[in-house]
PDB file of C-alpha atoms in Angstrom:
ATOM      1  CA  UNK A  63     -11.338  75.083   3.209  1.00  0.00           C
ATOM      2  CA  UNK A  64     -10.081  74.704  -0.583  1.00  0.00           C
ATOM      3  CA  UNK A  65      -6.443  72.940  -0.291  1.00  0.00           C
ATOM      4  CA  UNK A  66      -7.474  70.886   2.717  1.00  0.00           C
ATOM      5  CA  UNK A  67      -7.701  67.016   2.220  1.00  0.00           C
ATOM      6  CA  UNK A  68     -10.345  65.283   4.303  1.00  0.00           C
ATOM      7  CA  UNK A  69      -9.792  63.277   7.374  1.00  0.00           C
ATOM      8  CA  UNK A  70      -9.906  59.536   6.993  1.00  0.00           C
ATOM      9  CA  UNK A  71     -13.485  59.304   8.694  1.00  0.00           C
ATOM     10  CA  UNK A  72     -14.751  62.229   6.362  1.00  0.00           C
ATOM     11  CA  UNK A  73     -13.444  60.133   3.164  1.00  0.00           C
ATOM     12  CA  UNK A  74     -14.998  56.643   4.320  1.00  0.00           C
ATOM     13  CA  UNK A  75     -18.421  59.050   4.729  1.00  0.00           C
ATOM     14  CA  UNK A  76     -18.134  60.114   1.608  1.00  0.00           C
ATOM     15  CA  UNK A  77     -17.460  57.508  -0.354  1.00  0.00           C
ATOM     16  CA  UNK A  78     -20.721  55.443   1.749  1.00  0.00           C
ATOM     17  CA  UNK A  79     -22.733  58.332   1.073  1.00  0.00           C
ATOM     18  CA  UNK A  80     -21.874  58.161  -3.119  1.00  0.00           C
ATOM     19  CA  UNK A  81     -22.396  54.042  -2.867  1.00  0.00           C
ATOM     20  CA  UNK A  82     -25.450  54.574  -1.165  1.00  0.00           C
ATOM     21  CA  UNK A  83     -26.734  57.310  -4.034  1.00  0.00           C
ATOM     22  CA  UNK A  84     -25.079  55.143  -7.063  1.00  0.00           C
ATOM     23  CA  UNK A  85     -27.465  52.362  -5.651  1.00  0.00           C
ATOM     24  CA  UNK A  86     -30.412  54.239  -5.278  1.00  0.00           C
ATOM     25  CA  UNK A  87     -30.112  55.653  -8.667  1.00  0.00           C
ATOM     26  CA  UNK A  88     -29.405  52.393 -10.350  1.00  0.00           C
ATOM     27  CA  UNK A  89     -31.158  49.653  -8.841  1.00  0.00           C
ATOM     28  CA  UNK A  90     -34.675  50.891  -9.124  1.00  0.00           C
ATOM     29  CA  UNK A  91     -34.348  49.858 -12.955  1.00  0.00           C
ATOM     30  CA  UNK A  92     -33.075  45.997 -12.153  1.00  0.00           C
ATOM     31  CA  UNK A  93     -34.502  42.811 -10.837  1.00  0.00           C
ATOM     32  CA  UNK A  94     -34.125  42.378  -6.915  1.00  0.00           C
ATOM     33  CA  UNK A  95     -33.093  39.372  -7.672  1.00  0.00           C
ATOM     34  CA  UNK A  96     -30.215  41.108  -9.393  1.00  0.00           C
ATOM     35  CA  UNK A  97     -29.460  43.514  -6.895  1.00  0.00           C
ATOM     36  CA  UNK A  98     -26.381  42.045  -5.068  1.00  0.00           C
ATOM     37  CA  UNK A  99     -24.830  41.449  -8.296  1.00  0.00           C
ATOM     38  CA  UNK A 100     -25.249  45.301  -9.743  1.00  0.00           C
ATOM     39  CA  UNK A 101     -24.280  46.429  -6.717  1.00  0.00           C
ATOM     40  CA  UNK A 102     -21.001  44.077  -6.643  1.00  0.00           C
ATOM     41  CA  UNK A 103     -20.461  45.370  -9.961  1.00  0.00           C
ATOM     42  CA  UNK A 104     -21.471  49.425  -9.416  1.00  0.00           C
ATOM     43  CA  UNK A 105     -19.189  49.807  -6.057  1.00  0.00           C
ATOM     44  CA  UNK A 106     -15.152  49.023  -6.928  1.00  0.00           C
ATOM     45  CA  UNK A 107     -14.559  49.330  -2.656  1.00  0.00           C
ATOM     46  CA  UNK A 108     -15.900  45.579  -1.561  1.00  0.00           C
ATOM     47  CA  UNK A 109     -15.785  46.948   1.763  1.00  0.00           C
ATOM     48  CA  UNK A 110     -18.829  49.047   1.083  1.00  0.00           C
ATOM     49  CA  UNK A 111     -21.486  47.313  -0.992  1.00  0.00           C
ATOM     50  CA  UNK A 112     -22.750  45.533   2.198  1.00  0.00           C
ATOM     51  CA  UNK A 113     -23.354  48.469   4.133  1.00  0.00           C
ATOM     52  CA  UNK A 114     -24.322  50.398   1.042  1.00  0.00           C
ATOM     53  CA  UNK A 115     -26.736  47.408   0.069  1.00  0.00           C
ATOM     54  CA  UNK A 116     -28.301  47.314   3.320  1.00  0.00           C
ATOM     55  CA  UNK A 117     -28.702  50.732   3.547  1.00  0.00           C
ATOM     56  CA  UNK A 118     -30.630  51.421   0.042  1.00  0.00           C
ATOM     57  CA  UNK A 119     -32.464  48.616   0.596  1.00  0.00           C
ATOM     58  CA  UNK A 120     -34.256  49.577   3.153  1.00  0.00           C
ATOM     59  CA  UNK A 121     -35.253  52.631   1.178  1.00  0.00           C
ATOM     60  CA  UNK A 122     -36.206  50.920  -1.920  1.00  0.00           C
ATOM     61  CA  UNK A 123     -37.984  47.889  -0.125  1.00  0.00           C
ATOM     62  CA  UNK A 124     -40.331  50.666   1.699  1.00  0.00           C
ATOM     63  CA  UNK A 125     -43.819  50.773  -0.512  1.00  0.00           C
ATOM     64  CA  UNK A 126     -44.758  53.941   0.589  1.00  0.00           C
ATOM     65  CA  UNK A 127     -41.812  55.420  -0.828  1.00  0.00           C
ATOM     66  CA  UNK A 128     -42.004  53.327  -3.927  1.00  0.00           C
ATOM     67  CA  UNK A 129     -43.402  56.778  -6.375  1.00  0.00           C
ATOM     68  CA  UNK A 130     -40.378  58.122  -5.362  1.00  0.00           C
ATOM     69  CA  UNK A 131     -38.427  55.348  -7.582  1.00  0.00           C
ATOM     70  CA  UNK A 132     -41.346  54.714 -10.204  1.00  0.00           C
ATOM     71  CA  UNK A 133     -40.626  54.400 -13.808  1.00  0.00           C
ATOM     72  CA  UNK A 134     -41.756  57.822 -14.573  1.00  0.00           C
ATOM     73  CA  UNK A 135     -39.492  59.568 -11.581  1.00  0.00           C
ATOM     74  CA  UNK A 136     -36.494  61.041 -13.314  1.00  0.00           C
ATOM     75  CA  UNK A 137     -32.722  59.866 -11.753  1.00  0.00           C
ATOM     76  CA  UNK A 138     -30.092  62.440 -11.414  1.00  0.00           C
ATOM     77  CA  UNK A 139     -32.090  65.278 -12.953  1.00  0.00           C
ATOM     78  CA  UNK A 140     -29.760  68.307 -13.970  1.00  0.00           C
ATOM     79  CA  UNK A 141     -31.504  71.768 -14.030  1.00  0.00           C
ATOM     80  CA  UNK A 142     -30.225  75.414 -14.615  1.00  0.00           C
ATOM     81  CA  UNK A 143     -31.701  78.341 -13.186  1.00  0.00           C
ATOM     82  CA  UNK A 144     -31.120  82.153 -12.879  1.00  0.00           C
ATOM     83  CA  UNK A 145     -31.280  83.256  -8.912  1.00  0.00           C
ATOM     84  CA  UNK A 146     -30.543  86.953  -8.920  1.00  0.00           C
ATOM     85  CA  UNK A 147     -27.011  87.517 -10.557  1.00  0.00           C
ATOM     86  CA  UNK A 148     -26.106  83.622  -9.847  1.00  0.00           C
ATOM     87  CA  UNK A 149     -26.356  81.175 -12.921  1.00  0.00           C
ATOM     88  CA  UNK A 150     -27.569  77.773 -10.488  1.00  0.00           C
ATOM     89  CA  UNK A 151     -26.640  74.314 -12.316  1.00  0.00           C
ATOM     90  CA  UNK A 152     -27.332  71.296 -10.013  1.00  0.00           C
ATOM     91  CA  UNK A 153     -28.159  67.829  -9.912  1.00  0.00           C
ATOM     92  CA  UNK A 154     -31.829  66.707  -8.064  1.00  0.00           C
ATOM     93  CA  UNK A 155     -31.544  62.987  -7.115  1.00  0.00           C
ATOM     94  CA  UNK A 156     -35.033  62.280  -7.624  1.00  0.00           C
ATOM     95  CA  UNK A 157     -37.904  64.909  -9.504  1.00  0.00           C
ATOM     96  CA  UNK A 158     -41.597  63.608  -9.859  1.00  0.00           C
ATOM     97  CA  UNK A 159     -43.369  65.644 -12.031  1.00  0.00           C
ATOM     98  CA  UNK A 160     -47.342  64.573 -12.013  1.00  0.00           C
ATOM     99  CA  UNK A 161     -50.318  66.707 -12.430  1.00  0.00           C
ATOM    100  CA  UNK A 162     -49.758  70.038 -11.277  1.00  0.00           C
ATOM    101  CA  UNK A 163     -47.415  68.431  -8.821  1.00  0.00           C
ATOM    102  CA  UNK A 164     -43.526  68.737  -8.841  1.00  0.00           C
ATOM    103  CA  UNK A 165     -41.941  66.721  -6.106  1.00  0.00           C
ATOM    104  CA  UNK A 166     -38.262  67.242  -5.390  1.00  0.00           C
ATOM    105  CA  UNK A 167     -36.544  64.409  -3.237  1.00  0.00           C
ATOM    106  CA  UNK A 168     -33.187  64.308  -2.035  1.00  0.00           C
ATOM    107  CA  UNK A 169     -31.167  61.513  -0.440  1.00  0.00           C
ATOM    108  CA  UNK A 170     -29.248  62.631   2.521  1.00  0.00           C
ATOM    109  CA  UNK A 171     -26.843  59.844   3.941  1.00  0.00           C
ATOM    110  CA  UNK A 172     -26.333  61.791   7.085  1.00  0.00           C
ATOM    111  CA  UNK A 173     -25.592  59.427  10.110  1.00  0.00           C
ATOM    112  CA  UNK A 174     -27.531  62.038  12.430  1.00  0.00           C
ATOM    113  CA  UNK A 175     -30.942  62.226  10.744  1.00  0.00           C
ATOM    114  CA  UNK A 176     -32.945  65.254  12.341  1.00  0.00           C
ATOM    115  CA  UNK A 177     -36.798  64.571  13.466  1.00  0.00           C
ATOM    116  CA  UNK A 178     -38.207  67.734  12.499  1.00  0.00           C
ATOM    117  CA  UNK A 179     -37.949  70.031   9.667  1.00  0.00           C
ATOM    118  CA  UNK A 180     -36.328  72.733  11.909  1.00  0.00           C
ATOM    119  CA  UNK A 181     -33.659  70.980  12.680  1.00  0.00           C
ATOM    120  CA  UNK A 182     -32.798  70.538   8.795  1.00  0.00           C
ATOM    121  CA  UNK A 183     -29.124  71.497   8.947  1.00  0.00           C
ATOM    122  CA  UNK A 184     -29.004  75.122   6.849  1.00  0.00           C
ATOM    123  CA  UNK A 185     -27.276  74.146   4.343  1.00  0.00           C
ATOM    124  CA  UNK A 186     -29.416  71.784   3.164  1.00  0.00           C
ATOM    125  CA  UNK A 187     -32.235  73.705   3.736  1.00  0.00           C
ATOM    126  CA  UNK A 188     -30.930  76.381   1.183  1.00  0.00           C
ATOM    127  CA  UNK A 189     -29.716  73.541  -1.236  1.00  0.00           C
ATOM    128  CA  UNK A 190     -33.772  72.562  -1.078  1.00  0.00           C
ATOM    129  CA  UNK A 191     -34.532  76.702  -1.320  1.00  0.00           C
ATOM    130  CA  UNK A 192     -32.275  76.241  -4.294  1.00  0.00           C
ATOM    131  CA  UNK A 193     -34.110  73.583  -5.819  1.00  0.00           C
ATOM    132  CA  UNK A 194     -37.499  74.992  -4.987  1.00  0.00           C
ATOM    133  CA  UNK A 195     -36.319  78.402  -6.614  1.00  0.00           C
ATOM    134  CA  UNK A 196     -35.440  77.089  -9.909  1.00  0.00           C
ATOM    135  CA  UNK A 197     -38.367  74.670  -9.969  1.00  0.00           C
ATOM    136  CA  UNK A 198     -40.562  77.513  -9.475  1.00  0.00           C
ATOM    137  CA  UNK A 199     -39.016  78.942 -12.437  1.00  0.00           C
ATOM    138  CA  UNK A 200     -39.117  75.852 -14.678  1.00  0.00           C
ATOM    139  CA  UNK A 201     -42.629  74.769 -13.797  1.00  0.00           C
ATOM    140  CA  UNK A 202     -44.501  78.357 -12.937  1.00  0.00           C
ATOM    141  CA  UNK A 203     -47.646  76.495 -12.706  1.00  0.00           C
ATOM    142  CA  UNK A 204     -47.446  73.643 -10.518  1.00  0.00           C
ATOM    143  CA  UNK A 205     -46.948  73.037  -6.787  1.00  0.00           C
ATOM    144  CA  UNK A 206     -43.252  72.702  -5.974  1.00  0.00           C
ATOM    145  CA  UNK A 207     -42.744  69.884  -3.020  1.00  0.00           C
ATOM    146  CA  UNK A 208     -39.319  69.397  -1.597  1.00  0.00           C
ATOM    147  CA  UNK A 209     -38.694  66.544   0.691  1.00  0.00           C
ATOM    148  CA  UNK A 210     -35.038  64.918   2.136  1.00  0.00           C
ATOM    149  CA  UNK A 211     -35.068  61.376   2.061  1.00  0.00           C
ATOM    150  CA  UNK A 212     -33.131  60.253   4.913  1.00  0.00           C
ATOM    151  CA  UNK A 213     -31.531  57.016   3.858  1.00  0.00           C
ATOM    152  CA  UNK A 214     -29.873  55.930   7.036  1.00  0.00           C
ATOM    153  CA  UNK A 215     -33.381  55.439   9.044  1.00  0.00           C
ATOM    154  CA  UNK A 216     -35.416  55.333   5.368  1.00  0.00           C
ATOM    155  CA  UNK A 217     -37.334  58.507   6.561  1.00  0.00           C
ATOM    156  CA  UNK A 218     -39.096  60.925   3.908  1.00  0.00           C
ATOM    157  CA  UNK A 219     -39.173  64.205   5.617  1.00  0.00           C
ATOM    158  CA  UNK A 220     -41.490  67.002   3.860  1.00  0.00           C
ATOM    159  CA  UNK A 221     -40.252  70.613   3.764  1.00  0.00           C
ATOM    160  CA  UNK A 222     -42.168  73.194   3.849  1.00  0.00           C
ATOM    161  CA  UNK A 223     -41.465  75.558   0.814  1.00  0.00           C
ATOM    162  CA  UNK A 224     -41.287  78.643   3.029  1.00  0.00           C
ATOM    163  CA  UNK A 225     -38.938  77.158   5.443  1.00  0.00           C
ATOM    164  CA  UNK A 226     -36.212  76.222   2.694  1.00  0.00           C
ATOM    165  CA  UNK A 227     -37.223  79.709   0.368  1.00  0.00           C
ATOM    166  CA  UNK A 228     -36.422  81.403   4.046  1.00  0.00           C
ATOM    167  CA  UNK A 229     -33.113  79.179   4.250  1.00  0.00           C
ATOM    168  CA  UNK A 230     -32.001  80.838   0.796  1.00  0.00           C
ATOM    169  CA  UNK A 231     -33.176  84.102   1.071  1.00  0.00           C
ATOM    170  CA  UNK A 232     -30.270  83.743   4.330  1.00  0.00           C
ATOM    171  CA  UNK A 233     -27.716  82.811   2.182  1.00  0.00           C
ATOM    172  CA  UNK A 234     -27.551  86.101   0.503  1.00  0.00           C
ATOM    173  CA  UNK A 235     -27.254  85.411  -3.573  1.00  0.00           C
ATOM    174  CA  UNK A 236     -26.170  88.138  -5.028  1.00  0.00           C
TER     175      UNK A 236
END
């Protein structure tokens, strides 16, 4: 609820869940031999760059996930879209655009990490209905592709586009 201030728990998840994006946007672009350093330097809260390091290391060490965080993936990718009456502005954390392909990945920190699709919480199935929506609208001819990357257990989990367009639909945009 607006007004409320978060619990102590909910703050420390918060901030380990921006260290943990900050370092997957920025490290793809340095040496790993430089990646302690950046990340000493990108994360004021010494307490966190360990577990933050760990953690987006293991993501950005995988090699199957490495198109995800190729040179010609965009970081931090803003987009605005109409959805009905609702003017959407957002923020994708990583877009691949190849072919006739548009892949949409985003980094969930969650500490629960589900195993199937269907057990996407909603809200971040309609945040990926979102996504896919204004996509759609950006590139009308290509193949829209949402995943969650979930960083805690490096897992790249594939949506289906009907399941998240569903998810949205539920929400009700006016």
């Amino acid at each position: 609820l607006a007004g409320e201030s978060l619990s102590a728990s909910e703050e420390a998840a918060k901030a380990r869940g921006t260290a943990v994006h900050l370092l997957l946007e920025q490290l793809p672009w340095i040496a790993r031999a430089d990646w302690q350093a950046a990340a000493t330097a990108l994360i004021p809260d010494a307490g966190l760059v360990a577990d933050a390091m760990a953690e987006a290391s293991r993501v950005l060490e995988r090699e199957d996930l490495g198109w995800i965080f190729a040179p010609d993936s965009l970081a931090e990718a803003p987009f605005t879209a109409q959805l009905g009456q609702t003017v959407l502005q957002g923020t994708i954390d990583r877009l691949v655009v190849d072919g006739q392909r548009v892949r949409i990945v985003d980094f969930k920190t969650n500490s629960q990490c589900p195993k199937v699709p269907e057990d996407v919480p909603e809200g971040i199935l309609r945040q990926m209905g979102a996504y896919v929506a204004a996509l759609t609208q950006i590139y009308p001819d290509h193949m829209i592709e949402p995943y969650v990357l979930w960083t805690r257990t490096a897992n790249l989990m594939a949506l289906d586009p009907d399941l998240v367009t569903a998810a949205l639909k539920r929400a009700a945009l006016p």
